[in-house]
Structures are given as structure tokens and as C-alpha cells.
Amino acid sequence: MDHSKLRVNGKRLQSTLEQMAKIGGTPGGGVQRLTLSDEDKQARDLFVKWLKEIDCEITIDEMGNIFGRRAGRNNALAPVMSGSHIDSQPKGGRFDGILGVMGALEVMRTLHENKVQTERPMVIVDWTNEEGSRFAPAMVGSGVWAGALKLDWVYDRKDIAGKRLEDELARIGYKGTAPCRNFPVHGYYEFHIEQGPMLERQKKLIGAPKGILCLHWYDIYLTGEANQVGPTPMEGRHDALVATAEMILKVRELPGRMGGNMVATVGEIQNYPNSRNIIPDRVHFTVDIRSWDDDLALRAWDLLHTDCEDIAARHGCPIKIEETWRVSHSPFDEKLVQRVLDAADELGYSNMPWVSGAGHDASYTNHVCPTAMIFVPSIGGRSHVEIENTRWEDCEAGCNVLLHCLLKAAMEK
Ligand SMILES: [Zn+2]
């Protein structure tokens, strides 16, 4: 048959996503399916049942990553792979992650019912703990698989109740026996909501990120001098919070000064003693700088660093700065990215190249095999919230792009 005419079943994809959204569904219309919770187990069980219905061979590895393999004509060839994550943020949305897993499932169902035999095998994957909100850090399933994180270290991560990740994996019955390590993959495509507003603003349906922005984290600690707020005159104060306020504005100005697609954010702040009638004497806050250009991000940090020291000196507040974490920008495989754009063109969907500001499992698979992502618009650019939403027809369109990217890759000898 002419495979270019193949299309996924949008109604079936919608109903699949709606069934999944019931598991851990919140009154606000979102989903709370924390990793390795009872809800995660229930969703995994349903996913495995659906995989069995289309004759996939199922492997669960030591990290609880679930792989469903559909045989090809030549099973000695490296498979093409697609997937994402089933877990969610607390009070998260109905599309983040799950769209990429159910999208890949819809692709396999379409191939199954049309009796399409591909040259290469095809693998669908659910990566354990992408979100990192119950057990930090994030993306550990793909991280261990890619060899970037150590299994024993990840097993020892604890949630706020003190439960270990390994014990929770065993408790829900998903501590598999297959070794968690990468195998040759011909290409990995991850289908995901954009989680930002750019596709909507540019009125485009499909985004093909050329890669993931670099991520630089800093922690800044300031020491001031506490005193009763009433009797202490304004001049001569060493107010650590006022100094911090000036620094936060400097962070805010940074992307405008530097240009490019930089974003810079202060998202976390602790103020001590945090009392209305004591001048703050201790503040800790975080800085997150992301950019496609690692050097630009480092130059931005140099400027900010100098500004913060000047501000601290002016307020007489000693400052301590930690460079906490740096991940370089991660360009995806150019050929695979182009294939996403070409597939969208062939299907008549508007499209644009873009970058991803958020981390994804694709950042780790990118260490191992050619990788690309397919983005569809997030309504209002909102994500990690209960009102996260994407139009059903956009889910269907993105899934058709995934189908044709996977099909092309799986037919390559
Ligand atoms: Zn996600």
C-alpha cells in the first residue's frame, strides 16, 4: 500500500488520552500522577495492557522504564524508538508527557490495523520519573539508560516522606529485571506539547526544536544585619532583602541586555527571619539562565556576578555565590529535525524550527542516538498546571507527523 496516505485515528487518540486523564484526575481538570504512586501504577498497567493488545513484546528494566517492541522484517537492525513519560507534576496537566506515550501507541495501533510491516523494529517507551517532583532530580529513567546517572544513586533518592525510589518501584511492581542500559537505536522521536506560547503566537501547528537550551543554575546567599524595624533609621541599614530585590531586577534585565533567545529567572527565595518587624539579615535565592548560546549565558553571568557584588557592597551585605549546575545546550540531529519539518510540509501543516527551553527525556537519548522532537501548541502557552490544554486536532496533527517520521526511519535498511 501507499504509506504516504496513512493517517492516525484522532478520535481514538482523544479517547485514549481521556481514559488516561481519569487516572489521577483532579477536580480542577488536571492530573496528579506522581511518579511511582498508585496512580502511576494504574496508568502503567493500562498502558501495558494496550501494548499487549497490539502484540508488542514488553520489557521492563531495573529503572521501571517500559519498552514495547513491535517486530520488523529484519530484527537484527537497530529499532526506531518513540515515547515520553506517564508521570505528572502535582496538579499537572493532561498532556505533558502522556501525549508522547499515547501518541506513539496510536502510531503503533495505526500500523497494526493496517498490517504495515516495517523494515526495522519499532520501540515505544515510558521513561520513569521524568518530572522529578516526587523524587529529585528529573529525567532519571532516561538518565540511567543513557549512562549519565548511576542506578544505585538514583535508587537512593527519597521523597519527602523518606521513601526510597527503589522501594517504591518494587512496591508498584515495576522494578524490572532487564538491565537499564542503552542499546543501539536508529532514531528517537519524542512528541510533546510545547509548554510555551511561541507556536500559538506565530500561528504555527508543528514545532521542530533544533535542540534544548543550555541551563545554568546559581545560588546566591546574602548576609545583612537584623534589627528592630521601628527604632532603626533608614540610613546605615544592611537589609539583605532590599539588596536581593535590586539583584532580582538585574536578573530580569539580563536577557534584554544580552539579546538572543535567553531567559533568566529567580524562582526561589528564602528570607530570614521573615518577620514583619525585623530587618532581614539572611537571604538565599536562585538564578536560572538558559540560552541556545552557552558563551552568551556565561558572559551574562559575568555581568550579573559583577552587578551583584556591587549591589552587595553598596548595602554592606556580604555575598556568597555558588555555581550550582551547568548543562550545555544540546543540539538535536539535523537530519531528524529536518524530517519533522518535511513531514509537516507533506501533511500540509504549518511548521517552524524552534528551540526547547525545558528539559526532556530527549536530552538524554540525544547522548545515545539521533534524536528529535515534535511540538504542538499549548493553549495560552500554559503547562504544569491543571488548565494545561492542547486542541484535539493539534494532537492528531502532531501524531500524524510522528507516524510519518517513524515510518520513514523504520523503512530505512
Ligand atoms: Zn514532559
Short mmCIF file of C-alpha atoms and ligand atoms in Angstrom, two decimals:
data_model
loop_
_atom_site.label_atom_id
_atom_site.label_comp_id
_atom_site.label_asym_id
_atom_site.label_seq_id
_atom_site.Cartn_x
_atom_site.Cartn_y
_atom_site.Cartn_z
CA MET A 1 0.00 0.00 0.00
CA ASP A 2 0.96 3.66 -0.38
CA HIS A 3 2.13 4.55 3.08
CA SER A 4 2.01 8.30 2.41
CA LYS A 5 -1.80 8.06 2.69
CA LEU A 6 -1.70 6.57 6.19
CA ARG A 7 -3.21 8.70 8.97
CA VAL A 8 -3.67 8.09 12.68
CA ASN A 9 -7.14 7.90 14.22
CA GLY A 10 -7.59 11.24 16.01
CA LYS A 11 -10.78 10.14 17.79
CA ARG A 12 -9.07 7.07 19.19
CA LEU A 13 -6.09 9.15 20.33
CA GLN A 14 -8.50 11.53 22.07
CA SER A 15 -10.35 8.73 23.82
CA THR A 16 -7.04 7.14 24.89
CA LEU A 17 -5.88 10.43 26.39
CA GLU A 18 -9.27 10.93 28.07
CA GLN A 19 -9.07 7.50 29.69
CA MET A 20 -5.56 8.25 30.94
CA ALA A 21 -6.68 11.66 32.26
CA LYS A 22 -9.15 9.87 34.59
CA ILE A 23 -6.24 8.20 36.38
CA GLY A 24 -5.23 10.78 38.97
CA GLY A 25 -7.73 13.29 37.54
CA THR A 26 -8.07 16.40 39.72
CA PRO A 27 -11.24 18.45 40.41
CA GLY A 28 -9.59 21.36 38.56
CA GLY A 29 -9.49 19.35 35.32
CA GLY A 30 -5.82 18.41 35.55
CA VAL A 31 -3.95 15.28 36.54
CA GLN A 32 -1.88 14.30 39.56
CA ARG A 33 0.05 11.17 38.71
CA LEU A 34 3.24 11.43 40.73
CA THR A 35 5.95 9.03 39.77
CA LEU A 36 5.69 5.52 41.34
CA SER A 37 2.41 6.42 43.06
CA ASP A 38 -0.67 4.16 42.90
CA GLU A 39 -1.93 6.33 40.04
CA ASP A 40 1.32 5.86 38.14
CA LYS A 41 0.94 2.08 38.60
CA GLN A 42 -2.65 2.14 37.37
CA ALA A 43 -1.68 4.13 34.27
CA ARG A 44 1.30 1.82 33.61
CA ASP A 45 -0.93 -1.26 33.91
CA LEU A 46 -3.37 0.17 31.37
CA PHE A 47 -0.52 1.11 29.02
CA VAL A 48 0.94 -2.42 29.23
CA LYS A 49 -2.50 -3.93 28.56
CA TRP A 50 -2.86 -1.76 25.45
CA LEU A 51 0.62 -2.76 24.26
CA LYS A 52 -0.29 -6.44 24.60
CA GLU A 53 -3.41 -5.92 22.51
CA ILE A 54 -1.24 -4.99 19.54
CA ASP A 55 1.21 -7.86 20.12
CA CYS A 56 4.11 -5.79 21.45
CA GLU A 57 6.84 -7.59 23.30
CA ILE A 58 7.19 -5.89 26.69
CA THR A 59 10.41 -5.31 28.62
CA ILE A 60 10.62 -3.58 31.98
CA ASP A 61 14.09 -2.61 33.10
CA GLU A 62 15.59 -2.06 36.56
CA MET A 63 14.56 1.60 36.45
CA GLY A 64 10.95 0.68 35.65
CA ASN A 65 11.24 2.04 32.11
CA ILE A 66 8.65 0.22 30.00
CA PHE A 67 9.59 -0.74 26.43
CA GLY A 68 7.05 -2.16 23.98
CA ARG A 69 8.65 -3.63 20.89
CA ARG A 70 6.94 -4.23 17.57
CA ALA A 71 8.86 -6.62 15.37
CA GLY A 72 10.14 -5.55 11.97
CA ARG A 73 11.11 -7.55 8.90
CA ASN A 74 14.76 -7.51 9.92
CA ASN A 75 15.02 -7.67 13.70
CA ALA A 76 18.81 -7.58 13.64
CA LEU A 77 18.57 -3.90 12.71
CA ALA A 78 18.52 -1.20 15.41
CA PRO A 79 14.93 -0.17 16.19
CA VAL A 80 13.41 3.26 15.85
CA MET A 81 12.08 4.48 19.19
CA SER A 82 9.49 6.94 20.44
CA GLY A 83 7.93 7.79 23.78
CA SER A 84 7.90 10.17 26.72
CA HIS A 85 6.59 9.92 30.29
CA ILE A 86 3.39 8.89 32.07
CA ASP A 87 4.14 10.66 35.36
CA SER A 88 2.95 14.21 36.03
CA GLN A 89 3.57 17.23 38.20
CA PRO A 90 1.42 17.63 41.34
CA LYS A 91 -1.76 19.24 39.96
CA GLY A 92 -0.25 18.99 36.49
CA GLY A 93 -1.92 18.83 33.10
CA ARG A 94 -3.49 16.13 30.90
CA PHE A 95 -0.98 16.39 28.03
CA ASP A 96 2.56 16.83 29.35
CA GLY A 97 4.39 13.54 28.75
CA ILE A 98 1.37 11.30 28.32
CA LEU A 99 0.75 12.75 24.82
CA GLY A 100 4.12 11.43 23.68
CA VAL A 101 3.48 7.92 25.02
CA MET A 102 -0.13 7.67 23.81
CA GLY A 103 0.89 9.31 20.51
CA ALA A 104 3.47 6.60 19.90
CA LEU A 105 0.84 3.99 20.90
CA GLU A 106 -1.60 5.49 18.37
CA VAL A 107 1.10 5.24 15.69
CA MET A 108 1.62 1.55 16.51
CA ARG A 109 -2.14 0.89 16.54
CA THR A 110 -2.41 2.52 13.12
CA LEU A 111 0.40 0.34 11.75
CA HIS A 112 -1.12 -2.73 13.41
CA GLU A 113 -4.61 -2.30 11.96
CA ASN A 114 -3.21 -1.50 8.52
CA LYS A 115 -0.91 -4.53 8.76
CA VAL A 116 2.10 -2.40 7.90
CA GLN A 117 5.34 -4.28 8.22
CA THR A 118 8.36 -2.07 8.74
CA GLU A 119 11.92 -3.00 7.93
CA ARG A 120 13.21 -2.18 11.41
CA PRO A 121 11.56 -2.99 14.72
CA MET A 122 9.82 -0.13 16.48
CA VAL A 123 10.00 0.53 20.22
CA ILE A 124 7.69 2.64 22.34
CA VAL A 125 8.95 3.76 25.75
CA ASP A 126 7.60 5.18 29.00
CA TRP A 127 10.53 6.71 30.93
CA THR A 128 10.31 6.54 34.73
CA ASN A 129 10.27 9.79 36.73
CA GLU A 130 10.67 12.45 34.10
CA GLU A 131 9.19 15.15 36.30
CA GLY A 132 11.43 14.86 39.33
CA SER A 133 8.79 16.44 41.56
CA ARG A 134 8.38 13.48 43.93
CA PHE A 135 11.95 12.23 43.65
CA ALA A 136 14.53 14.84 42.54
CA PRO A 137 16.23 15.13 40.13
CA ALA A 138 14.21 14.88 36.94
CA MET A 139 14.59 12.53 33.93
CA VAL A 140 16.32 9.76 35.86
CA GLY A 141 14.86 6.84 33.87
CA SER A 142 16.33 8.10 30.61
CA GLY A 143 19.39 9.38 32.52
CA VAL A 144 20.38 5.94 33.80
CA TRP A 145 19.54 4.37 30.44
CA ALA A 146 21.84 6.86 28.69
CA GLY A 147 24.63 6.16 31.18
CA ALA A 148 24.61 9.74 32.51
CA LEU A 149 23.36 8.74 36.00
CA LYS A 150 24.25 5.81 38.28
CA LEU A 151 21.49 3.33 39.05
CA ASP A 152 22.39 2.93 42.76
CA TRP A 153 22.46 6.67 43.30
CA VAL A 154 19.05 7.06 41.67
CA TYR A 155 17.66 4.12 43.72
CA ASP A 156 18.60 6.01 46.90
CA ARG A 157 16.67 9.19 46.06
CA LYS A 158 13.96 9.80 48.68
CA ASP A 159 10.61 11.56 48.59
CA ILE A 160 9.52 13.94 51.38
CA ALA A 161 8.07 11.00 53.34
CA GLY A 162 11.53 9.36 53.29
CA LYS A 163 10.51 6.57 50.88
CA ARG A 164 13.27 5.34 48.58
CA LEU A 165 12.79 5.29 44.85
CA GLU A 166 13.88 1.66 44.55
CA ASP A 167 11.41 0.54 47.24
CA GLU A 168 8.57 2.39 45.57
CA LEU A 169 9.46 0.83 42.21
CA ALA A 170 9.24 -2.61 43.83
CA ARG A 171 6.04 -1.72 45.69
CA ILE A 172 4.14 -0.89 42.50
CA GLY A 173 5.59 -3.96 40.76
CA TYR A 174 7.70 -2.16 38.18
CA LYS A 175 11.21 -2.94 39.33
CA GLY A 176 12.07 -4.97 36.27
CA THR A 177 14.92 -7.40 35.74
CA ALA A 178 16.27 -6.19 32.41
CA PRO A 179 19.46 -4.17 32.85
CA CYS A 180 18.87 -0.44 32.48
CA ARG A 181 21.36 0.48 29.80
CA ASN A 182 21.16 1.82 26.31
CA PHE A 183 21.04 -0.30 23.20
CA PRO A 184 21.59 0.82 19.60
CA VAL A 185 18.70 2.97 18.39
CA HIS A 186 18.33 4.12 14.79
CA GLY A 187 16.47 7.29 15.77
CA TYR A 188 14.38 8.60 18.68
CA TYR A 189 11.41 10.94 18.19
CA GLU A 190 9.61 12.47 21.18
CA PHE A 191 6.20 14.03 20.64
CA HIS A 192 5.38 16.68 23.25
CA ILE A 193 3.34 19.80 23.91
CA GLU A 194 5.37 22.98 23.50
CA GLN A 195 4.75 24.19 27.10
CA GLY A 196 5.36 27.74 25.88
CA PRO A 197 3.45 30.28 23.75
CA MET A 198 5.57 30.60 20.60
CA LEU A 199 3.72 28.25 18.23
CA GLU A 200 0.45 29.92 19.15
CA ARG A 201 1.93 33.41 18.73
CA GLN A 202 3.43 32.53 15.35
CA LYS A 203 0.19 30.73 14.36
CA LYS A 204 2.08 27.52 13.54
CA LEU A 205 0.86 23.99 14.13
CA ILE A 206 4.10 21.99 14.36
CA GLY A 207 7.36 22.96 16.02
CA ALA A 208 10.63 21.14 15.41
CA PRO A 209 13.08 22.15 18.13
CA LYS A 210 16.65 22.21 16.85
CA GLY A 211 17.70 21.29 20.38
CA ILE A 212 17.49 22.14 24.05
CA LEU A 213 18.80 25.36 25.61
CA CYS A 214 21.76 25.34 27.95
CA LEU A 215 20.87 25.52 31.63
CA HIS A 216 22.98 27.36 34.20
CA TRP A 217 21.97 27.39 37.87
CA TYR A 218 23.36 29.63 40.62
CA ASP A 219 22.66 30.02 44.33
CA ILE A 220 23.23 33.39 45.97
CA TYR A 221 23.45 33.93 49.74
CA LEU A 222 23.41 37.38 51.34
CA THR A 223 24.08 38.34 54.92
CA GLY A 224 22.63 41.55 56.37
CA GLU A 225 22.13 42.85 59.87
CA ALA A 226 18.92 42.15 61.75
CA ASN A 227 17.35 44.86 63.86
CA GLN A 228 14.02 46.15 65.13
CA VAL A 229 12.38 47.92 62.17
CA GLY A 230 10.83 50.77 64.22
CA PRO A 231 13.77 52.38 66.02
CA THR A 232 16.38 51.69 63.27
CA PRO A 233 16.75 54.67 60.90
CA MET A 234 16.78 54.04 57.15
CA GLU A 235 20.35 55.21 56.61
CA GLY A 236 23.00 52.72 57.61
CA ARG A 237 20.76 49.67 57.36
CA HIS A 238 22.16 46.39 55.98
CA ASP A 239 18.94 44.97 54.60
CA ALA A 240 19.66 41.70 52.78
CA LEU A 241 16.19 41.61 51.21
CA VAL A 242 16.42 45.10 49.70
CA ALA A 243 19.80 44.17 48.20
CA THR A 244 18.21 40.98 46.83
CA ALA A 245 15.35 42.98 45.27
CA GLU A 246 17.87 45.03 43.30
CA MET A 247 19.65 41.86 42.18
CA ILE A 248 16.40 40.24 41.02
CA LEU A 249 15.76 43.25 38.78
CA LYS A 250 19.26 42.82 37.33
CA VAL A 251 18.41 39.20 36.51
CA ARG A 252 15.21 40.38 34.85
CA GLU A 253 17.13 42.88 32.68
CA LEU A 254 19.79 40.38 31.62
CA PRO A 255 18.11 38.82 28.53
CA GLY A 256 17.32 42.30 27.17
CA ARG A 257 20.95 43.32 27.60
CA MET A 258 22.38 40.16 26.04
CA GLY A 259 19.93 39.53 23.17
CA GLY A 260 19.45 36.08 21.61
CA ASN A 261 16.80 33.76 22.98
CA MET A 262 18.00 33.97 26.57
CA VAL A 263 15.66 33.66 29.54
CA ALA A 264 16.71 34.40 33.12
CA THR A 265 14.67 33.75 36.23
CA VAL A 266 14.72 33.98 40.00
CA GLY A 267 12.21 31.33 41.04
CA GLU A 268 13.07 30.57 44.63
CA ILE A 269 13.83 32.81 47.58
CA GLN A 270 14.20 32.29 51.33
CA ASN A 271 14.18 35.31 53.58
CA TYR A 272 15.19 35.17 57.26
CA PRO A 273 13.93 35.62 59.82
CA ASN A 274 10.93 36.54 57.65
CA SER A 275 9.23 38.63 60.25
CA ARG A 276 7.43 41.90 59.58
CA ASN A 277 9.24 43.76 62.33
CA ILE A 278 12.81 42.55 61.82
CA ILE A 279 15.19 43.82 59.12
CA PRO A 280 16.10 40.72 57.07
CA ASP A 281 19.63 39.51 57.83
CA ARG A 282 19.84 36.47 55.57
CA VAL A 283 18.54 35.72 52.08
CA HIS A 284 19.08 32.81 49.73
CA PHE A 285 17.82 32.93 46.17
CA THR A 286 18.33 31.00 42.93
CA VAL A 287 19.18 32.19 39.42
CA ASP A 288 18.34 30.15 36.31
CA ILE A 289 19.84 31.29 32.99
CA ARG A 290 19.03 29.48 29.72
CA SER A 291 20.18 30.20 26.20
CA TRP A 292 20.97 28.49 22.91
CA ASP A 293 24.43 30.09 23.16
CA ASP A 294 26.49 28.74 26.09
CA ASP A 295 29.09 31.52 25.79
CA LEU A 296 26.42 34.20 25.84
CA ALA A 297 25.00 32.65 29.01
CA LEU A 298 28.47 32.69 30.60
CA ARG A 299 29.05 36.33 29.59
CA ALA A 300 25.62 37.18 31.01
CA TRP A 301 26.62 35.52 34.25
CA ASP A 302 29.88 37.55 34.38
CA LEU A 303 27.88 40.78 34.09
CA LEU A 304 25.35 39.66 36.67
CA HIS A 305 28.07 38.48 39.02
CA THR A 306 29.73 41.92 38.95
CA ASP A 307 26.39 43.70 39.42
CA CYS A 308 25.52 41.52 42.41
CA GLU A 309 28.87 42.20 44.07
CA ASP A 310 28.47 45.96 43.54
CA ILE A 311 24.95 45.90 44.97
CA ALA A 312 26.05 43.80 47.93
CA ALA A 313 28.94 46.18 48.65
CA ARG A 314 26.68 49.22 48.46
CA HIS A 315 24.30 47.68 51.02
CA GLY A 316 27.12 46.43 53.22
CA CYS A 317 25.80 42.87 52.87
CA PRO A 318 28.48 40.16 52.37
CA ILE A 319 27.62 37.89 49.45
CA LYS A 320 28.39 34.24 48.71
CA ILE A 321 27.81 32.86 45.23
CA GLU A 322 27.67 29.20 44.21
CA GLU A 323 27.75 27.95 40.64
CA THR A 324 25.40 25.03 41.21
CA TRP A 325 24.80 23.29 37.88
CA ARG A 326 25.68 23.80 34.24
CA VAL A 327 24.38 21.78 31.32
CA SER A 328 25.48 22.79 27.82
CA HIS A 329 22.93 23.33 25.07
CA SER A 330 22.06 20.13 23.32
CA PRO A 331 21.55 20.26 19.54
CA PHE A 332 19.37 17.52 18.08
CA ASP A 333 20.24 15.54 14.97
CA GLU A 334 19.84 17.87 11.97
CA LYS A 335 18.59 15.17 9.64
CA LEU A 336 15.87 14.08 12.07
CA VAL A 337 14.82 17.67 12.79
CA GLN A 338 14.55 18.32 9.05
CA ARG A 339 12.46 15.17 8.69
CA VAL A 340 9.94 16.59 11.19
CA LEU A 341 9.67 19.81 9.15
CA ASP A 342 9.42 17.86 5.87
CA ALA A 343 6.76 15.51 7.26
CA ALA A 344 4.73 18.51 8.43
CA ASP A 345 5.04 20.10 4.97
CA GLU A 346 3.95 16.91 3.24
CA LEU A 347 0.92 16.69 5.51
CA GLY A 348 0.06 20.34 4.85
CA TYR A 349 0.65 21.52 8.43
CA SER A 350 2.25 24.91 9.10
CA ASN A 351 5.54 24.50 10.92
CA MET A 352 8.64 26.18 12.21
CA PRO A 353 12.03 25.30 13.65
CA TRP A 354 12.27 26.22 17.29
CA VAL A 355 14.25 25.52 20.47
CA SER A 356 13.17 23.84 23.67
CA GLY A 357 13.59 25.80 26.88
CA ALA A 358 12.53 22.84 29.01
CA GLY A 359 14.47 19.63 29.63
CA HIS A 360 13.00 16.38 28.24
CA ASP A 361 13.96 12.71 28.17
CA ALA A 362 15.08 13.53 24.63
CA SER A 363 18.01 15.45 26.18
CA TYR A 364 19.40 12.15 27.47
CA THR A 365 18.53 9.99 24.44
CA ASN A 366 20.38 12.65 22.43
CA HIS A 367 23.60 11.39 24.09
CA VAL A 368 22.97 7.92 22.72
CA CYS A 369 21.23 8.12 19.36
CA PRO A 370 19.99 10.60 16.73
CA THR A 371 17.10 12.45 18.40
CA ALA A 372 14.41 14.98 17.50
CA MET A 373 11.17 16.26 18.98
CA ILE A 374 7.77 17.25 17.63
CA PHE A 375 5.95 20.10 19.39
CA VAL A 376 2.28 21.03 19.17
CA PRO A 377 0.83 24.28 20.59
CA SER A 378 -0.07 24.70 24.25
CA ILE A 379 -3.18 26.87 24.54
CA GLY A 380 -2.11 30.14 26.16
CA GLY A 381 1.38 28.66 26.49
CA ARG A 382 0.37 27.16 29.86
CA SER A 383 1.84 23.93 31.26
CA HIS A 384 2.49 22.17 34.58
CA VAL A 385 -0.93 23.49 35.64
CA GLU A 386 -4.39 21.94 35.68
CA ILE A 387 -5.66 24.14 32.83
CA GLU A 388 -2.87 22.93 30.52
CA ASN A 389 -4.60 22.29 27.20
CA THR A 390 -3.98 21.44 23.56
CA ARG A 391 -6.64 21.20 20.83
CA TRP A 392 -7.54 17.62 19.89
CA GLU A 393 -6.98 18.34 16.20
CA ASP A 394 -3.48 19.60 17.03
CA CYS A 395 -2.75 16.38 18.96
CA GLU A 396 -3.89 14.45 15.90
CA ALA A 397 -1.72 16.56 13.56
CA GLY A 398 1.38 16.10 15.71
CA CYS A 399 0.66 12.37 15.86
CA ASN A 400 0.48 12.20 12.06
CA VAL A 401 3.88 13.89 11.87
CA LEU A 402 5.19 11.32 14.37
CA LEU A 403 3.70 8.49 12.29
CA HIS A 404 5.46 9.60 9.13
CA CYS A 405 8.79 10.34 10.81
CA LEU A 406 8.79 6.91 12.45
CA LEU A 407 7.62 5.17 9.30
CA LYS A 408 10.37 6.73 7.18
CA ALA A 409 13.03 5.87 9.76
CA ALA A 410 11.70 2.33 10.24
CA MET A 411 11.76 1.64 6.49
CA GLU A 412 15.45 2.52 6.21
CA LYS A 413 17.61 -0.55 5.67
ZN ZN B 1 7.10 16.38 29.80
#
